[in-house]
mmCIF file of C-alpha atoms in Angstrom:
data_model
loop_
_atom_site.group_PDB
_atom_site.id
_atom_site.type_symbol
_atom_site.label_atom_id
_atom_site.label_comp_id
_atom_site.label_asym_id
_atom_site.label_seq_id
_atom_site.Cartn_x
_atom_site.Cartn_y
_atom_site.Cartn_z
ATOM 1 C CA UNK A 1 -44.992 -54.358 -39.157
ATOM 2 C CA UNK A 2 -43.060 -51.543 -40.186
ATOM 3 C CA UNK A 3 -41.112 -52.658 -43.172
ATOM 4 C CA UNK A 4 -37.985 -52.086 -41.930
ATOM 5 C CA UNK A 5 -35.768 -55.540 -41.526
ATOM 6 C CA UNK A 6 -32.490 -55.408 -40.018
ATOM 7 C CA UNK A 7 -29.452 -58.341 -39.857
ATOM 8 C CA UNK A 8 -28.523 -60.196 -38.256
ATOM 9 C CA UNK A 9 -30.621 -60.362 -35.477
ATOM 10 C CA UNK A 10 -28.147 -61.258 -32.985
ATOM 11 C CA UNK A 11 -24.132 -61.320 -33.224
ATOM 12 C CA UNK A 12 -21.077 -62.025 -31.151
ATOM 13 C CA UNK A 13 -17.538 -60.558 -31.842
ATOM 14 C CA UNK A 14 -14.509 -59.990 -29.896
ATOM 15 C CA UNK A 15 -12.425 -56.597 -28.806
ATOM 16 C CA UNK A 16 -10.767 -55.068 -31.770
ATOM 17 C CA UNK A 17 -12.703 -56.892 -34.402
ATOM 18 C CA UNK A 18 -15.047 -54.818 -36.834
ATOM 19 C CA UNK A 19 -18.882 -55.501 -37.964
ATOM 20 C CA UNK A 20 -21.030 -54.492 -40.172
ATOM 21 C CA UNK A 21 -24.681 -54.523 -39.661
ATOM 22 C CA UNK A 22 -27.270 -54.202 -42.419
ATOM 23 C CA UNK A 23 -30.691 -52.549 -42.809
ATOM 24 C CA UNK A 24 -33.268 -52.717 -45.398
ATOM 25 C CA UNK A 25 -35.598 -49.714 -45.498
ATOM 26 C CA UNK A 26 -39.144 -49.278 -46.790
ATOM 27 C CA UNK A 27 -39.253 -48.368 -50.478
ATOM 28 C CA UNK A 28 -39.404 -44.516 -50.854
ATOM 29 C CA UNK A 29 -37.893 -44.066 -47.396
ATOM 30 C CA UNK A 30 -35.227 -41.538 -48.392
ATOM 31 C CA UNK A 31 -33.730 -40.825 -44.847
ATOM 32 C CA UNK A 32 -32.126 -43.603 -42.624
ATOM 33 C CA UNK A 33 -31.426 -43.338 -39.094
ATOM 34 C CA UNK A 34 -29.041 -45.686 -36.995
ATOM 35 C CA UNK A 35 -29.444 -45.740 -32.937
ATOM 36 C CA UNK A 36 -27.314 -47.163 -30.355
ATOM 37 C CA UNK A 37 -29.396 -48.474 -27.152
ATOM 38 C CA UNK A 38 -27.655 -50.116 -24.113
ATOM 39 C CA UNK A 39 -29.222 -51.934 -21.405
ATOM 40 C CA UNK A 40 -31.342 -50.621 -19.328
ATOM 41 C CA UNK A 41 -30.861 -46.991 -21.267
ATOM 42 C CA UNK A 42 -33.110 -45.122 -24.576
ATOM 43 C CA UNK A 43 -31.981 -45.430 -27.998
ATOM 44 C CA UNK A 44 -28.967 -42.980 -28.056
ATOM 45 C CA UNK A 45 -28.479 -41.439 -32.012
ATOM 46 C CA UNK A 46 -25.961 -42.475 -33.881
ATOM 47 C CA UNK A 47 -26.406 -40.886 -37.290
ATOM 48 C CA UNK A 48 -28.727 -40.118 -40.030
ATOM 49 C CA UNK A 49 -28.255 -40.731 -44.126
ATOM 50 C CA UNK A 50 -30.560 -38.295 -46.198
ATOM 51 C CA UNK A 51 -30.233 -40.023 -50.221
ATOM 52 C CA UNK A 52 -26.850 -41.435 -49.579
ATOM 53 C CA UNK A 53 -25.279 -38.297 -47.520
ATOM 54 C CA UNK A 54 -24.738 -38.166 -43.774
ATOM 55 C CA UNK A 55 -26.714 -35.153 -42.702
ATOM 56 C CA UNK A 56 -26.371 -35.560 -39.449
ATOM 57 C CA UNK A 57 -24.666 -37.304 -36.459
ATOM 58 C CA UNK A 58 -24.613 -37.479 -32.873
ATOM 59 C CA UNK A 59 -21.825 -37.705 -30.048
ATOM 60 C CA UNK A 60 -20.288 -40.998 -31.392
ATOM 61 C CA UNK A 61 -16.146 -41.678 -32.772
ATOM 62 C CA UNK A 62 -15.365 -41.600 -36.314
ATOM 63 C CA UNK A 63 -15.240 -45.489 -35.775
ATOM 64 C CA UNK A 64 -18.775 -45.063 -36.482
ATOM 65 C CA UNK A 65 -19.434 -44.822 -40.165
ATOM 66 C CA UNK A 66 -22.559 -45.959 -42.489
ATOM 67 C CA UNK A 67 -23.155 -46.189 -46.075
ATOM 68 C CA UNK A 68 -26.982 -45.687 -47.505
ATOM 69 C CA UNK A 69 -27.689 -47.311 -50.876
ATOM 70 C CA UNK A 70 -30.371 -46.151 -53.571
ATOM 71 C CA UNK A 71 -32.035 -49.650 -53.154
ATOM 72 C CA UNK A 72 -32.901 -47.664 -49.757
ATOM 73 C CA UNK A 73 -30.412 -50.601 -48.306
ATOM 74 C CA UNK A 74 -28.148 -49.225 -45.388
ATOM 75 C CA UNK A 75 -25.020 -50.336 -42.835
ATOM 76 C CA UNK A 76 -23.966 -49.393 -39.830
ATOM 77 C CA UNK A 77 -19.819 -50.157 -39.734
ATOM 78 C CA UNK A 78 -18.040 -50.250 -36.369
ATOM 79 C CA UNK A 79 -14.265 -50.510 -36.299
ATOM 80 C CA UNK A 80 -12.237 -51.455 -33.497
ATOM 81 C CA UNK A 81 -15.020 -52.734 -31.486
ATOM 82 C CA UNK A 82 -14.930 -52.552 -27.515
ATOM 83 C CA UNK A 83 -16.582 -54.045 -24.627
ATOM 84 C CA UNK A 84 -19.031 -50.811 -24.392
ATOM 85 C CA UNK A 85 -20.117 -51.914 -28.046
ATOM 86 C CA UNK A 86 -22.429 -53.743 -26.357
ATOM 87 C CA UNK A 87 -25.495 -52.744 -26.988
ATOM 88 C CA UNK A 88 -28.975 -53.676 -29.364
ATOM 89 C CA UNK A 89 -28.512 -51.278 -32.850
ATOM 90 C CA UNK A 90 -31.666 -49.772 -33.946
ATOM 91 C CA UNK A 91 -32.448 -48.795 -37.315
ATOM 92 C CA UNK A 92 -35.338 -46.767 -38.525
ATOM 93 C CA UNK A 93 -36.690 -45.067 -41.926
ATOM 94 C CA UNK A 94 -38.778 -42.091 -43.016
ATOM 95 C CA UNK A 95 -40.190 -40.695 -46.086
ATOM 96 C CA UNK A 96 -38.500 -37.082 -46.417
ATOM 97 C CA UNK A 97 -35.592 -35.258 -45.332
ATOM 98 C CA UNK A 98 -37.311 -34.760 -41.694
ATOM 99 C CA UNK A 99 -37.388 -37.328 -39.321
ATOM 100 C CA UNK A 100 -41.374 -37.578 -39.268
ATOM 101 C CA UNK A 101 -42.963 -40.409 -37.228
ATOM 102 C CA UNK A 102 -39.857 -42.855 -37.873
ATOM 103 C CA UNK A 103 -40.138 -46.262 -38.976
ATOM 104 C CA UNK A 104 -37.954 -48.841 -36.706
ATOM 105 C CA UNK A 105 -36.843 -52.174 -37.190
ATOM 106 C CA UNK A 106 -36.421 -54.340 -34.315
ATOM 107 C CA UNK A 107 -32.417 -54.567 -34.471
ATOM 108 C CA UNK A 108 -29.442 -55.985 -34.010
ATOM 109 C CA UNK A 109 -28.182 -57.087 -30.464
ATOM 110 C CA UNK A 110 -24.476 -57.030 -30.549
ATOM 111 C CA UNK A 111 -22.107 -58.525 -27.789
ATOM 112 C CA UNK A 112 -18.582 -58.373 -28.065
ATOM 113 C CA UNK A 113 -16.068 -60.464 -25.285
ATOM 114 C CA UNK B 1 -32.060 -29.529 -27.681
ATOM 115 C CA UNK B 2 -34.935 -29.255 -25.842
ATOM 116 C CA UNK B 3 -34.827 -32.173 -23.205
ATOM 117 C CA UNK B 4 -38.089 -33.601 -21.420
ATOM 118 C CA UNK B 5 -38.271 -35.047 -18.058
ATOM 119 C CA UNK B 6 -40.455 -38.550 -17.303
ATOM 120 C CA UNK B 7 -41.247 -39.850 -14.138
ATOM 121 C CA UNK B 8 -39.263 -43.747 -13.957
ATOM 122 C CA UNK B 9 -42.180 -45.831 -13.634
ATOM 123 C CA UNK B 10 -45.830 -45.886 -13.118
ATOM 124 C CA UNK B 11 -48.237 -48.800 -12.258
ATOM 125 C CA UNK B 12 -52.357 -48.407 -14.171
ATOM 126 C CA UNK B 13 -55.413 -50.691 -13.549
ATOM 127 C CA UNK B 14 -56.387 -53.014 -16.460
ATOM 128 C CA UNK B 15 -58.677 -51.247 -18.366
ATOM 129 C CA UNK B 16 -58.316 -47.433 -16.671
ATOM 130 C CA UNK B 17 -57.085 -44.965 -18.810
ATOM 131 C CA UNK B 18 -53.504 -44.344 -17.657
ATOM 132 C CA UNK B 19 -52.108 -40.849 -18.040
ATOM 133 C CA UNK B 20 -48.504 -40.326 -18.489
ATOM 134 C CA UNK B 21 -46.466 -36.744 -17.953
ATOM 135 C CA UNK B 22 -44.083 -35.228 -19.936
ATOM 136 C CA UNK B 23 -42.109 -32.174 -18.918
ATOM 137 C CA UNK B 24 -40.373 -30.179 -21.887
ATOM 138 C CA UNK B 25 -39.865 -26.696 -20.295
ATOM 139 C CA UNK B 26 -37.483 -25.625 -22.641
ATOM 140 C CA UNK B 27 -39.413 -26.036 -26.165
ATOM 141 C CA UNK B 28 -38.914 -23.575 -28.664
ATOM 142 C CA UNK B 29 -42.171 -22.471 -30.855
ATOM 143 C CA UNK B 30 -41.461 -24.749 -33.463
ATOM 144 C CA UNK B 31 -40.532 -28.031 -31.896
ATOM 145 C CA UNK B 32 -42.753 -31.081 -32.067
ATOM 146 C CA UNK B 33 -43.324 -33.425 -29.173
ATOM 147 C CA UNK B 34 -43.721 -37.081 -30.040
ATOM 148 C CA UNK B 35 -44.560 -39.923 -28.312
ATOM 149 C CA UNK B 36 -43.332 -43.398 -28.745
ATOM 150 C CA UNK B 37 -43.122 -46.592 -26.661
ATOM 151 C CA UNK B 38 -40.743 -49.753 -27.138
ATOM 152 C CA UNK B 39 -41.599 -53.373 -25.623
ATOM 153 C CA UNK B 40 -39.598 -55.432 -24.579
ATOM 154 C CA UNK B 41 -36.855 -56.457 -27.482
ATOM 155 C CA UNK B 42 -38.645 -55.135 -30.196
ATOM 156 C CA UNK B 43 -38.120 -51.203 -31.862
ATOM 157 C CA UNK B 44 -39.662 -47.865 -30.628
ATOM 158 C CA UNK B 45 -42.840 -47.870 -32.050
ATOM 159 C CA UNK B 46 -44.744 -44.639 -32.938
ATOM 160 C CA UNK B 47 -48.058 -43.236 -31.105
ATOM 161 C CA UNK B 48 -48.823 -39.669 -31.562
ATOM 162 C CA UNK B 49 -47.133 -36.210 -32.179
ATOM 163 C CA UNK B 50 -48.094 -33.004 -31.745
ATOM 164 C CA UNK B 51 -47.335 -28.674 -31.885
ATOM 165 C CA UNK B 52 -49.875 -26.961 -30.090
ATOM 166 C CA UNK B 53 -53.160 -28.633 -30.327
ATOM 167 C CA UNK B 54 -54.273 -31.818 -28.360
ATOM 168 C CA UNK B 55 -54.513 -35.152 -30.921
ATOM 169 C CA UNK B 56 -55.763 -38.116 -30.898
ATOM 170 C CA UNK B 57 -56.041 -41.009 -32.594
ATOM 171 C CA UNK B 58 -56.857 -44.696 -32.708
ATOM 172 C CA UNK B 59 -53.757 -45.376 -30.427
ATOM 173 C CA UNK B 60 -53.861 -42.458 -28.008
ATOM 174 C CA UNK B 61 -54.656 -38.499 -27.343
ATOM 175 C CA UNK B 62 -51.878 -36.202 -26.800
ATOM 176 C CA UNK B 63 -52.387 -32.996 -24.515
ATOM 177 C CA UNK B 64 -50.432 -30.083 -24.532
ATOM 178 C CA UNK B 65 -50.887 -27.462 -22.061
ATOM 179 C CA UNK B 66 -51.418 -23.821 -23.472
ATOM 180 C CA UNK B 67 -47.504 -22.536 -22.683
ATOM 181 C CA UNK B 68 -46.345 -25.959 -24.356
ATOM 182 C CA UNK B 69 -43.780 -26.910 -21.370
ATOM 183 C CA UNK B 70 -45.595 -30.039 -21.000
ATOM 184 C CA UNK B 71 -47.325 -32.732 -22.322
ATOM 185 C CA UNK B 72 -49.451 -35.583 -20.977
ATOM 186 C CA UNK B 73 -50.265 -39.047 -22.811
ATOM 187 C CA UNK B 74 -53.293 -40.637 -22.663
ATOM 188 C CA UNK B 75 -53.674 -44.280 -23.091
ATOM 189 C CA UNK B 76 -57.993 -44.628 -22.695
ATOM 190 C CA UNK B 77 -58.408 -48.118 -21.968
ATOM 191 C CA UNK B 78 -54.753 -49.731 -21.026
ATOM 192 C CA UNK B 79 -54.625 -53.555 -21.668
ATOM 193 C CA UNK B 80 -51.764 -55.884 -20.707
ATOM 194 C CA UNK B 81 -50.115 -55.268 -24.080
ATOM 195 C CA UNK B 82 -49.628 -51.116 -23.278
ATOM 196 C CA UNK B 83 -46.863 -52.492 -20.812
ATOM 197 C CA UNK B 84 -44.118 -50.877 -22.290
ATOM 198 C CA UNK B 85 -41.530 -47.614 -21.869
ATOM 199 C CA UNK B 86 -43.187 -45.133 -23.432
ATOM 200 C CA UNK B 87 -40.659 -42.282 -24.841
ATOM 201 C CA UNK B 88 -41.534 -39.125 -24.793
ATOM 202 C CA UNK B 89 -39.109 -36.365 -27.009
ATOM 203 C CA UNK B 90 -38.837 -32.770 -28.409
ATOM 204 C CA UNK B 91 -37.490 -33.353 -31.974
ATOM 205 C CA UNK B 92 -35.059 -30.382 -32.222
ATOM 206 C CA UNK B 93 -34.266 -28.486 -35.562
ATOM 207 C CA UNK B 94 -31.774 -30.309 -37.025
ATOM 208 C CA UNK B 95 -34.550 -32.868 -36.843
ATOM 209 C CA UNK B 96 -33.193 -35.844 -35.069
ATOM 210 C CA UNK B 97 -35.089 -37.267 -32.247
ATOM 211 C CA UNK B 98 -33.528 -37.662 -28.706
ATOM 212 C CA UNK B 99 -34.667 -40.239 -26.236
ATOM 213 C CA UNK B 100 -34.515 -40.005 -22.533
ATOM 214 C CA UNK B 101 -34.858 -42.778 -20.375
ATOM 215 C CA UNK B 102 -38.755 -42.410 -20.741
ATOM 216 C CA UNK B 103 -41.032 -44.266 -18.352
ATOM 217 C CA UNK B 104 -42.029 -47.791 -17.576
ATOM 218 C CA UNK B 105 -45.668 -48.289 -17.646
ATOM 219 C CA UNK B 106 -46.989 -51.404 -15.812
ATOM 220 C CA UNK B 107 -50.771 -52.400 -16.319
ATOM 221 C CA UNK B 108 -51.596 -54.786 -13.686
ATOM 222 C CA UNK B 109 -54.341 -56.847 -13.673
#
């Protein structure tokens, strides 16, 4: 187990709809990661949350957007959803600032019709 | 970013030690190689890292060849449960890990 919980496990929406997906870190995990992995394909990075700032983010739209919360609490938002949505959303925690030996949860598979 | 190249699959014997390859020509001195695997619907999990010198521990040993442009895992003993994709990455300096498409290990019977 590696304390990180994510929700909901599974979820449908539809094209154009938004969703929010939730992550609950380890206590004292100050950084927060989110990942995007489609079928078949390796966990592609989203962006990272160092104490409640983004501090980093990879080749994704601004539809993209998280919040981290001191109660080391996080969510992934997606706007505008489309078909290429798809995909199971990974979240995983570390102690520090660095992204030492990271701490994932098991996700959230998201389809969207 | 340095990026690492992993052969698509590989097959090991029950109980044989199955070596997997890791090709990260492009590290710079202070990059880290890790190691991690993912089962089937369930989160990468975390093996082994390493800068220079080999490691091991309870899980695995990590080798790194002298000029650090590649790596090898070493699973001693693969069971049934090792089946997996094991990930293999250069965490670059801005500290955010990159997966490939890693490779597929199957232990057969």
């Amino acid at each position: 187990e590696t304390g990180v919980t994510q929700s909901p496990t599974h979820l449908i929406k539809t094209r154009g709809q938004q969703v929010t997906l939730r992550c609950s870190s380890q206590s004292g995990h100050n950084t927060v990661s989110w990942y995007q992995q489609a079928l078949g394909q390796g966990p592609q990075f989203i962006f990272q949350y160092y104490r409640e700032e983004e501090n980093g983010r990879g080749n994704f739209p601004p539809r993209f957007s998280g919040l981290q919360f001191p109660n080391y609490s996080s969510e992934l938002n997606v706007n505008a959803l489309e078909l290429d949505d798809s995909a199971l959303y990974l979240c995983a925690s570390s102690p520090g600032a660095t992204n030492e030996k990271l701490f994932f949860g098991s996700g959230t598979q998201l389809s969207v019709l | 970013d340095a990026k690492t190249t992993q052969p698509p699959s590989m097959d090991c014997a029950e109980g044989r030690a199955a070596n997997l390859p890791c090709n990260h020509s492009t590290i710079s001195g202070n990059e880290y190689v890790y190691w991690y695997r993912q089962i089937h619907s369930q989160g990468p999990q975390y093996i082994i890292h390493g800068l220079k010198n080999n490691e091991t521990n309870e899980m695995a040993s990590l080798i790194i060849t002298e000029d650090r442009k590649s790596s090898t895992l070493i699973l001693p003993h693969a069971t049934l449960r090792d089946t997996a994709v094991y990930y293999c990455i250069v965490l670059n300096t801005g500290n955010q890990f990159y997966f490939g498409t890693g490779t597929s290990l199957t232990v057969i019977p």
